[in-house]
Short mmCIF file of C-alpha atoms in Angstrom, two decimals:
data_model
loop_
_atom_site.label_atom_id
_atom_site.label_comp_id
_atom_site.label_asym_id
_atom_site.label_seq_id
_atom_site.Cartn_x
_atom_site.Cartn_y
_atom_site.Cartn_z
CA PHE A 105 4.51 9.57 0.04
CA GLY A 106 4.34 6.51 2.18
CA ILE A 107 3.95 6.10 6.01
CA ALA A 108 4.41 3.07 8.18
CA LEU A 109 4.30 2.98 12.19
CA GLY A 110 6.85 1.05 14.03
CA ALA A 111 6.26 -1.02 17.01
CA ASP A 112 7.19 1.84 19.47
CA GLY A 113 4.62 4.05 17.55
CA THR A 114 7.36 6.00 15.70
CA ALA A 115 5.89 7.23 12.05
CA TRP A 116 8.35 6.26 9.38
CA VAL A 117 7.70 8.56 6.20
CA THR A 118 9.17 8.36 2.77
CA ALA A 119 10.17 11.57 1.22
CA LEU A 120 9.67 10.85 -2.54
CA GLY A 121 11.50 14.00 -3.66
CA GLY A 122 13.98 14.04 -0.73
CA ALA A 123 15.65 10.63 -1.49
CA SER A 124 15.15 9.81 2.40
CA VAL A 125 12.99 8.07 5.07
CA VAL A 126 12.22 10.07 7.93
CA ALA A 127 11.35 8.75 11.50
CA ILE A 128 8.89 11.11 13.09
CA ASP A 129 7.62 11.32 16.86
CA PRO A 130 3.89 11.49 16.19
CA ALA A 131 3.13 12.94 19.55
CA THR A 132 5.44 15.94 19.08
CA GLY A 133 6.06 15.96 15.29
CA GLU A 134 9.74 16.15 15.88
CA THR A 135 12.35 14.16 13.79
CA ARG A 136 13.97 11.19 15.56
CA ALA A 137 16.04 9.98 12.68
CA THR A 138 16.55 10.41 8.87
CA VAL A 139 17.86 7.70 6.74
CA GLU A 140 19.39 8.77 3.36
CA THR A 141 18.36 6.57 0.72
CA GLY A 142 18.90 8.15 -2.67
CA GLY A 143 16.63 7.43 -5.43
CA TRP A 144 12.75 7.87 -5.13
CA PRO A 145 11.40 6.12 -2.17
CA SER A 146 7.73 5.49 -2.38
CA GLU A 147 5.64 3.18 -0.15
CA ILE A 148 6.89 1.70 3.03
CA ALA A 149 5.93 -1.22 5.20
CA ILE A 150 7.38 -2.44 8.65
CA GLY A 151 7.70 -6.23 9.71
CA ALA A 152 7.43 -7.51 13.08
CA ASP A 153 11.36 -7.77 13.34
CA GLY A 154 11.57 -3.89 12.74
CA THR A 155 12.67 -4.28 9.25
CA ALA A 156 11.18 -1.52 6.88
CA TRP A 157 10.67 -2.31 3.27
CA VAL A 158 10.78 0.59 1.05
CA ALA A 159 9.66 0.40 -2.60
CA ASP A 160 11.96 2.81 -4.80
CA THR A 161 10.52 4.06 -8.01
CA GLY A 162 14.18 3.83 -9.37
CA GLY A 163 13.91 0.04 -9.68
CA ARG A 164 14.91 -1.41 -6.22
CA THR A 165 13.52 -2.22 -2.97
CA LEU A 166 15.25 -1.15 0.20
CA LEU A 167 15.58 -2.83 3.67
CA ILE A 168 15.98 -0.58 6.60
CA ASP A 169 16.70 -1.48 10.27
CA THR A 170 14.58 0.88 12.17
CA ALA A 171 16.43 0.09 15.46
CA SER A 172 19.77 1.64 13.92
CA ALA A 173 18.18 3.71 11.19
CA THR A 174 20.43 2.19 8.39
CA VAL A 175 19.83 0.67 5.14
CA THR A 176 20.77 -3.04 5.23
CA GLY A 177 20.23 -4.26 1.83
CA GLU A 178 18.49 -3.78 -1.41
CA ILE A 179 16.76 -6.07 -3.87
CA ALA A 180 17.16 -4.83 -7.35
CA GLY A 181 14.40 -5.09 -10.21
CA GLY A 182 11.06 -4.10 -11.21
CA ASP A 183 9.76 -1.21 -13.42
CA TYR A 184 8.94 1.69 -11.24
CA PRO A 185 8.22 0.08 -7.93
CA THR A 186 5.48 1.68 -5.72
CA GLY A 187 3.26 -0.27 -3.23
CA VAL A 188 4.49 -2.78 -0.88
CA ALA A 189 3.06 -5.52 1.55
CA LEU A 190 4.86 -7.90 3.69
CA ASP A 191 4.35 -11.54 4.88
CA PRO A 192 3.82 -11.49 8.65
CA ALA A 193 6.46 -14.03 8.82
CA GLY A 194 8.82 -11.42 7.28
CA GLY A 195 10.42 -13.71 4.78
CA ARG A 196 8.82 -12.06 1.55
CA ALA A 197 7.26 -8.99 0.31
CA TRP A 198 5.10 -8.06 -2.56
CA VAL A 199 5.84 -5.01 -4.50
CA THR A 200 3.84 -3.36 -7.33
CA PHE A 201 5.76 -2.66 -10.46
CA THR A 202 3.61 0.25 -11.86
CA GLY A 203 5.73 1.00 -15.01
CA GLN A 204 7.22 4.26 -15.95
CA GLU A 205 7.14 4.72 -19.69
CA THR A 206 4.47 2.08 -20.36
CA PRO A 207 2.28 0.48 -17.78
CA SER A 208 3.56 -2.79 -16.24
CA THR A 209 1.21 -5.69 -15.34
CA LEU A 210 3.38 -7.34 -12.79
CA VAL A 211 3.61 -7.73 -8.99
CA GLY A 212 7.04 -8.91 -7.71
CA VAL A 213 7.36 -11.50 -5.06
CA LEU A 214 10.56 -10.47 -3.31
CA ASP A 215 12.44 -13.20 -1.19
CA ARG A 216 14.55 -11.97 1.72
CA ALA A 217 16.66 -15.34 1.88
CA THR A 218 18.00 -14.88 -1.65
CA MET A 219 17.60 -10.92 -1.72
CA SER A 220 15.82 -11.38 -5.12
CA ILE A 221 12.63 -11.42 -7.12
CA ALA A 222 11.52 -14.87 -6.50
CA THR A 223 8.56 -14.70 -9.09
CA GLU A 224 6.03 -12.34 -10.53
CA ILE A 225 2.20 -12.18 -10.55
CA GLU A 226 0.18 -10.95 -13.70
CA VAL A 227 -2.49 -8.19 -12.83
CA ALA A 228 -4.31 -5.44 -14.79
CA PRO A 229 -2.07 -2.64 -16.11
CA GLY A 230 -0.55 -0.13 -13.57
CA PRO A 231 -0.57 -1.85 -10.39
CA ILE A 232 0.04 0.82 -7.90
CA ASP A 233 -0.90 -0.58 -4.32
CA VAL A 234 -1.15 -3.76 -2.64
CA ALA A 235 -2.34 -4.92 0.66
CA LEU A 236 -2.44 -8.32 2.58
CA SER A 237 -5.65 -9.13 4.72
CA PRO A 238 -5.10 -9.36 8.35
CA ASP A 239 -5.49 -13.13 8.50
CA GLY A 240 -2.99 -13.62 5.48
CA ALA A 241 -5.40 -15.21 3.20
CA THR A 242 -6.01 -12.37 0.49
CA LEU A 243 -3.74 -10.37 -1.39
CA ALA A 244 -5.19 -7.36 -3.01
CA VAL A 245 -3.77 -5.25 -5.88
CA ALA A 246 -5.07 -1.79 -7.06
CA SER A 247 -4.34 -1.15 -10.71
CA LEU A 248 -4.80 2.60 -11.52
CA VAL A 249 -4.31 2.26 -15.38
CA GLY A 250 -6.27 -0.96 -15.75
CA ASN A 251 -9.17 0.44 -13.43
CA ALA A 252 -9.36 -2.77 -11.59
CA VAL A 253 -8.75 -4.46 -8.47
CA THR A 254 -7.23 -8.29 -8.31
CA LEU A 255 -7.69 -10.58 -5.43
CA ILE A 256 -4.86 -13.17 -5.14
CA ASP A 257 -4.19 -16.24 -3.10
CA PRO A 258 -0.78 -15.22 -1.63
CA ALA A 259 0.31 -18.85 -0.77
CA THR A 260 0.12 -19.87 -4.49
CA GLY A 261 0.03 -16.54 -6.44
CA THR A 262 -3.14 -17.67 -8.09
CA VAL A 263 -5.53 -14.95 -9.15
CA ARG A 264 -8.93 -15.48 -7.66
CA THR A 265 -10.78 -12.90 -9.33
CA THR A 266 -10.40 -9.33 -11.07
CA LEU A 267 -12.93 -6.68 -10.41
CA ALA A 268 -13.51 -3.80 -13.07
CA LEU A 269 -13.73 -0.57 -11.10
CA GLU A 270 -13.68 2.58 -12.87
CA GLY A 271 -12.55 5.62 -11.42
CA GLY A 272 -8.72 5.02 -10.82
CA PRO A 273 -8.27 2.56 -7.90
CA ARG A 274 -5.63 4.05 -5.90
CA ASN A 275 -5.01 2.83 -2.37
CA LEU A 276 -6.35 -0.33 -0.32
CA ALA A 277 -7.11 -1.29 3.16
CA PHE A 278 -8.76 -4.09 4.70
CA SER A 279 -11.19 -4.23 7.59
CA PRO A 280 -9.66 -5.78 10.85
CA ASP A 281 -11.85 -8.97 10.11
CA GLY A 282 -10.45 -9.21 6.58
CA GLY A 283 -13.93 -9.28 5.23
CA THR A 284 -14.09 -6.00 3.54
CA LEU A 285 -11.56 -4.28 1.28
CA TYR A 286 -11.95 -0.50 0.93
CA VAL A 287 -10.34 1.00 -2.33
CA THR A 288 -9.94 4.90 -2.77
CA LEU A 289 -10.98 5.98 -6.44
CA LYS A 290 -8.57 8.73 -7.24
CA GLU A 291 -10.38 10.11 -10.33
CA ALA A 292 -13.80 9.41 -9.28
CA GLY A 293 -13.39 11.01 -5.78
CA ALA A 294 -14.98 7.90 -3.95
CA LEU A 295 -14.29 5.11 -1.45
CA GLN A 296 -15.58 1.82 -2.66
CA ALA A 297 -16.05 -1.29 -0.48
CA ILE A 298 -15.42 -4.85 -1.73
CA ASP A 299 -16.92 -8.00 -0.02
CA VAL A 300 -13.77 -10.16 -0.02
CA ALA A 301 -15.25 -13.69 0.42
CA ASN A 302 -17.79 -13.17 -2.46
CA GLY A 303 -15.38 -10.99 -4.55
CA THR A 304 -18.42 -8.45 -5.35
CA LEU A 305 -18.56 -4.76 -5.21
CA GLY A 306 -20.41 -3.30 -1.99
CA ALA A 307 -21.25 0.40 -0.97
CA ALA A 308 -19.58 3.23 -2.39
CA VAL A 309 -19.19 6.95 -0.86
CA ALA A 310 -18.71 10.00 -2.79
CA LEU A 311 -15.96 12.18 -1.44
CA GLY A 312 -15.04 14.40 -4.07
CA GLY A 313 -11.52 15.83 -5.02
CA LEU A 314 -8.81 13.69 -5.99
CA VAL A 315 -8.89 10.53 -3.32
CA TYR A 316 -5.71 9.06 -2.35
CA GLY A 317 -4.74 7.12 0.88
CA VAL A 318 -7.13 5.00 3.08
CA ALA A 319 -6.58 3.48 6.68
CA VAL A 320 -9.01 1.48 9.07
CA THR A 321 -9.05 2.00 12.67
CA ALA A 322 -8.61 -1.18 14.91
CA ASP A 323 -12.28 -1.63 15.71
CA GLY A 324 -13.22 -1.19 12.15
CA ALA A 325 -15.66 1.78 12.97
CA THR A 326 -13.93 4.50 11.29
CA ILE A 327 -12.05 4.83 7.96
CA ALA A 328 -9.77 7.83 7.11
CA VAL A 329 -9.21 8.82 3.62
CA THR A 330 -6.86 11.69 2.30
CA THR A 331 -7.81 13.77 -0.58
CA GLY A 332 -6.01 16.19 -2.92
CA THR A 333 -8.28 19.18 -2.19
CA GLU A 334 -8.93 18.80 1.57
CA THR A 335 -6.15 19.30 4.13
CA THR A 336 -8.08 17.51 6.92
CA GLY A 337 -9.27 14.68 4.72
CA HIS A 338 -12.46 12.64 5.35
CA GLU A 339 -13.58 9.96 7.85
CA TRP A 340 -16.10 7.41 6.96
CA ASP A 341 -18.18 5.42 9.40
CA GLY A 342 -17.52 1.97 8.21
CA LYS A 343 -20.54 0.52 10.03
CA ILE A 344 -23.09 2.91 8.13
CA GLY A 345 -21.29 4.55 5.28
CA ARG A 346 -21.65 8.09 6.59
CA ALA A 347 -19.02 10.33 5.40
CA HIS A 348 -17.99 13.55 7.53
CA VAL A 349 -15.15 15.98 7.38
#
């Protein structure tokens, strides 16, 4: 369900139905380690110190030491935690609380020192993914149910702007310079660009199918997008907006 790369290149993958997090050698596809977590692990993010934060839809966020492949703690709380983003300093994380029976409107700010939810930020209904810009200046939240993307000041938790975006905003990725935010629109089958500085919608590319994950290469030249109907996914040239399979 979620994937993050460790400093050594190991891919850490959550197995939503398998109650575990698996470390995989991307070169060979071999499993290096399996961490039994129980519950329903969703998205994962790894900090500079090697700690993996895993949102668990059962109402908790787990911390895993990737060096020893062991669970070192958990922070309880939140209605159906899904997406997770980390402060580069490693002391806090932002976790989207999507809501299970009814859509939630909250993003939790988790504090590692106290192992608790320090505060919550109000956003559009059904927040499902969260991303922090490379410069740490902007936090973005995709709300699948509320059909909106919210841009937040991570230092204060203040909402800067909320953009209405029909089609089911699902996943987020920033360009390397932080100037553009890419949003997959699950139901619309498209990829939408947002100008972060101006808080305005940019170009959109129709991809078809049910669109999910998105990632940007380090040079910003290519955006990879996964879809529900294409096993190979799509790549999008971030400079000219050309889609190709």
